[in-house]
């Protein structure tokens, strides 16, 4: 909004058009609903307006107020949800041979899946994370249940490796289950893609960040395993997504309450840097590209 | 005569190639950002106080629409349910670019004592927070 206000004041000298996208549901649409960047694109937003480039900014507790953080290339992870239903056969806990124990099979699957990220994919290409968040099954100490459900998340920075991991996860679960006479149903719910900052745009944004915040206040960031649906936009056109520190100077950004914390606090003096940065990117990009 | 005509053509061509004889510089942008900062802070505090969840950003959307219209921008609404796109056509020819901010909050009960702390109450009775908002203030997306 601040950038919009600035650019309106510059309208008579502005060479080109700016669309300000105020996007809902970045945190994820409620169950059963579509939403966010993906839906905006599906509805034809970019076909209608044909932007050449897209920029986005994100406040962060992990940097001091007024510091701009960036990363070229893959910057934020893709995020997928997976569900594995392990089907065994119920039996009394005292007679396991009377059924097929899905709890033991699930434990074996959890351990086998650890080797996908640690042993099977090329970590020099991109790191990945597979985490189980839920393991659920059974009702009583002396009954081996029929089934167990495992739910987790996959984080990745390389779209090729992401596909590999999906296949390997399903393969591992199914074959481990089969080895015990059980079966596994694997469902992968693809979430947001990798957020990739176009390297040629990195060359463009860096001098502008330096001019805005001062070179001492512009820092390269490490990979972020969180995900953003800005990635859908930056799959369509070159994009750059960067960060604005908002942690007060008397606090340690490494330990300050993070963005999703109930104690998250924004030092508002940083906001002018953010507005300036985004306005400058817009102005300079339009001026540069319209000179052709 | 021909030399004059050629210079005139060259000047004309140069004028068109150069998007503006008066390009906007960084000092101008900095001064503007400082001028608009009070408005940005006011917007931020309003949005922080009134967070809404994903796909339920009705008031947020309406607030953004009214603020953008007040700036004289053309506004499209109802995109991806509650999404808003404001459009600024500069007076000089050039390409189109997009700037993006998100608008939804998370159901986190705010524990920071601020005069503009979140007032929203979720159905569980806990106050919702704008810890993941406000995004749209400077086109930032804090989540």
PDB file of N, CA, C and O in Angstrom, chain A residues 51-78:
ATOM      1  N   UNK A  51       2.290  -9.352 -16.610  1.00  0.00           N
ATOM      2  CA  UNK A  51       3.458  -8.705 -16.012  1.00  0.00           C
ATOM      3  C   UNK A  51       4.743  -9.380 -16.512  1.00  0.00           C
ATOM      4  O   UNK A  51       4.758 -10.569 -16.805  1.00  0.00           O
ATOM      5  N   UNK A  52       5.797  -8.563 -16.585  1.00  0.00           N
ATOM      6  CA  UNK A  52       7.087  -9.103 -17.046  1.00  0.00           C
ATOM      7  C   UNK A  52       7.862  -9.698 -15.868  1.00  0.00           C
ATOM      8  O   UNK A  52       8.767 -10.507 -16.041  1.00  0.00           O
ATOM      9  N   UNK A  53       7.534  -9.236 -14.685  1.00  0.00           N
ATOM     10  CA  UNK A  53       8.315  -9.613 -13.499  1.00  0.00           C
ATOM     11  C   UNK A  53       7.415  -9.432 -12.278  1.00  0.00           C
ATOM     12  O   UNK A  53       6.425  -8.691 -12.332  1.00  0.00           O
ATOM     13  N   UNK A  54       7.742 -10.153 -11.189  1.00  0.00           N
ATOM     14  CA  UNK A  54       6.970  -9.960  -9.955  1.00  0.00           C
ATOM     15  C   UNK A  54       7.912  -9.887  -8.758  1.00  0.00           C
ATOM     16  O   UNK A  54       8.886 -10.649  -8.669  1.00  0.00           O
ATOM     17  N   UNK A  55       7.619  -8.957  -7.860  1.00  0.00           N
ATOM     18  CA  UNK A  55       8.407  -8.821  -6.634  1.00  0.00           C
ATOM     19  C   UNK A  55       7.509  -9.042  -5.424  1.00  0.00           C
ATOM     20  O   UNK A  55       6.325  -8.694  -5.452  1.00  0.00           O
ATOM     21  N   UNK A  56       8.115  -9.596  -4.355  1.00  0.00           N
ATOM     22  CA  UNK A  56       7.373  -9.744  -3.107  1.00  0.00           C
ATOM     23  C   UNK A  56       8.333  -9.558  -1.952  1.00  0.00           C
ATOM     24  O   UNK A  56       9.523  -9.842  -2.062  1.00  0.00           O
ATOM     25  N   UNK A  57       7.801  -9.086  -0.853  1.00  0.00           N
ATOM     26  CA  UNK A  57       8.634  -8.796   0.319  1.00  0.00           C
ATOM     27  C   UNK A  57       8.014  -9.455   1.546  1.00  0.00           C
ATOM     28  O   UNK A  57       6.800  -9.592   1.614  1.00  0.00           O
ATOM     29  N   UNK A  58       8.845  -9.818   2.513  1.00  0.00           N
ATOM     30  CA  UNK A  58       8.394 -10.594   3.658  1.00  0.00           C
ATOM     31  C   UNK A  58       9.117 -10.067   4.899  1.00  0.00           C
ATOM     32  O   UNK A  58      10.346 -10.032   4.904  1.00  0.00           O
ATOM     33  N   UNK A  59       8.366  -9.665   5.935  1.00  0.00           N
ATOM     34  CA  UNK A  59       9.072  -9.245   7.154  1.00  0.00           C
ATOM     35  C   UNK A  59       9.571 -10.497   7.872  1.00  0.00           C
ATOM     36  O   UNK A  59       8.979 -11.577   7.756  1.00  0.00           O
ATOM     37  N   UNK A  60      10.654 -10.360   8.613  1.00  0.00           N
ATOM     38  CA  UNK A  60      11.198 -11.510   9.320  1.00  0.00           C
ATOM     39  C   UNK A  60      11.784 -11.098  10.662  1.00  0.00           C
ATOM     40  O   UNK A  60      12.401 -10.030  10.789  1.00  0.00           O
ATOM     41  N   UNK A  61      11.600 -12.002  11.613  1.00  0.00           N
ATOM     42  CA  UNK A  61      12.189 -11.767  12.925  1.00  0.00           C
ATOM     43  C   UNK A  61      13.670 -12.138  12.932  1.00  0.00           C
ATOM     44  O   UNK A  61      14.388 -11.808  13.870  1.00  0.00           O
ATOM     45  N   UNK A  62      14.106 -12.834  11.870  1.00  0.00           N
ATOM     46  CA  UNK A  62      15.462 -13.383  11.888  1.00  0.00           C
ATOM     47  C   UNK A  62      16.536 -12.382  11.482  1.00  0.00           C
ATOM     48  O   UNK A  62      17.719 -12.733  11.419  1.00  0.00           O
ATOM     49  N   UNK A  63      16.129 -11.153  11.179  1.00  0.00           N
ATOM     50  CA  UNK A  63      17.100 -10.109  10.850  1.00  0.00           C
ATOM     51  C   UNK A  63      16.797  -8.867  11.682  1.00  0.00           C
ATOM     52  O   UNK A  63      15.629  -8.627  12.035  1.00  0.00           O
ATOM     53  N   UNK A  64      17.825  -8.045  11.949  1.00  0.00           N
ATOM     54  CA  UNK A  64      17.559  -6.810  12.685  1.00  0.00           C
ATOM     55  C   UNK A  64      16.733  -5.836  11.839  1.00  0.00           C
ATOM     56  O   UNK A  64      16.751  -5.898  10.604  1.00  0.00           O
ATOM     57  N   UNK A  65      16.039  -4.947  12.508  1.00  0.00           N
ATOM     58  CA  UNK A  65      15.152  -3.999  11.822  1.00  0.00           C
ATOM     59  C   UNK A  65      15.921  -3.209  10.770  1.00  0.00           C
ATOM     60  O   UNK A  65      16.995  -2.670  11.029  1.00  0.00           O
ATOM     61  N   UNK A  66      15.367  -3.170   9.561  1.00  0.00           N
ATOM     62  CA  UNK A  66      15.960  -2.365   8.498  1.00  0.00           C
ATOM     63  C   UNK A  66      16.993  -3.100   7.659  1.00  0.00           C
ATOM     64  O   UNK A  66      17.503  -2.552   6.684  1.00  0.00           O
ATOM     65  N   UNK A  67      17.291  -4.333   8.003  1.00  0.00           N
ATOM     66  CA  UNK A  67      18.236  -5.118   7.202  1.00  0.00           C
ATOM     67  C   UNK A  67      17.449  -5.890   6.147  1.00  0.00           C
ATOM     68  O   UNK A  67      16.405  -6.456   6.440  1.00  0.00           O
ATOM     69  N   UNK A  68      17.973  -5.894   4.927  1.00  0.00           N
ATOM     70  CA  UNK A  68      17.307  -6.616   3.847  1.00  0.00           C
ATOM     71  C   UNK A  68      18.033  -7.937   3.618  1.00  0.00           C
ATOM     72  O   UNK A  68      19.261  -7.963   3.479  1.00  0.00           O
ATOM     73  N   UNK A  69      17.273  -9.022   3.591  1.00  0.00           N
ATOM     74  CA  UNK A  69      17.862 -10.337   3.349  1.00  0.00           C
ATOM     75  C   UNK A  69      17.403 -10.878   2.007  1.00  0.00           C
ATOM     76  O   UNK A  69      16.273 -10.672   1.588  1.00  0.00           O
ATOM     77  N   UNK A  70      18.319 -11.568   1.310  1.00  0.00           N
ATOM     78  CA  UNK A  70      17.974 -12.083  -0.017  1.00  0.00           C
ATOM     79  C   UNK A  70      18.709 -13.380  -0.250  1.00  0.00           C
ATOM     80  O   UNK A  70      19.699 -13.686   0.415  1.00  0.00           O
ATOM     81  N   UNK A  71      18.231 -14.120  -1.234  1.00  0.00           N
ATOM     82  CA  UNK A  71      18.974 -15.303  -1.689  1.00  0.00           C
ATOM     83  C   UNK A  71      18.650 -15.537  -3.159  1.00  0.00           C
ATOM     84  O   UNK A  71      17.481 -15.524  -3.546  1.00  0.00           O
ATOM     85  N   UNK A  72      19.688 -15.775  -3.947  1.00  0.00           N
ATOM     86  CA  UNK A  72      19.502 -15.994  -5.384  1.00  0.00           C
ATOM     87  C   UNK A  72      19.167 -17.446  -5.647  1.00  0.00           C
ATOM     88  O   UNK A  72      19.587 -18.329  -4.902  1.00  0.00           O
ATOM     89  N   UNK A  73      18.417 -17.696  -6.708  1.00  0.00           N
ATOM     90  CA  UNK A  73      18.092 -19.081  -7.055  1.00  0.00           C
ATOM     91  C   UNK A  73      17.050 -19.637  -6.091  1.00  0.00           C
ATOM     92  O   UNK A  73      16.237 -18.900  -5.556  1.00  0.00           O
ATOM     93  N   UNK A  74      17.075 -20.968  -5.845  1.00  0.00           N
ATOM     94  CA  UNK A  74      16.084 -21.533  -4.929  1.00  0.00           C
ATOM     95  C   UNK A  74      16.255 -20.944  -3.534  1.00  0.00           C
ATOM     96  O   UNK A  74      17.342 -20.983  -2.983  1.00  0.00           O
ATOM     97  N   UNK A  75      15.226 -20.333  -3.012  1.00  0.00           N
ATOM     98  CA  UNK A  75      15.351 -19.629  -1.733  1.00  0.00           C
ATOM     99  C   UNK A  75      14.474 -20.250  -0.649  1.00  0.00           C
ATOM    100  O   UNK A  75      14.877 -20.350   0.500  1.00  0.00           O
ATOM    101  N   UNK A  76      13.257 -20.658  -1.054  1.00  0.00           N
ATOM    102  CA  UNK A  76      12.352 -21.266  -0.084  1.00  0.00           C
ATOM    103  C   UNK A  76      11.912 -22.621  -0.620  1.00  0.00           C
ATOM    104  O   UNK A  76      11.823 -22.827  -1.833  1.00  0.00           O
ATOM    105  N   UNK A  77      11.637 -23.522   0.279  1.00  0.00           N
ATOM    106  CA  UNK A  77      11.399 -24.911  -0.103  1.00  0.00           C
ATOM    107  C   UNK A  77      10.024 -25.132  -0.706  1.00  0.00           C
ATOM    108  O   UNK A  77       9.101 -24.351  -0.515  1.00  0.00           O
ATOM    109  N   UNK A  78       9.907 -26.250  -1.429  1.00  0.00           N
ATOM    110  CA  UNK A  78       8.570 -26.737  -1.762  1.00  0.00           C
ATOM    111  C   UNK A  78       8.064 -27.481  -0.529  1.00  0.00           C
ATOM    112  O   UNK A  78       8.851 -27.965   0.281  1.00  0.00           O
TER     113      UNK A  78
END
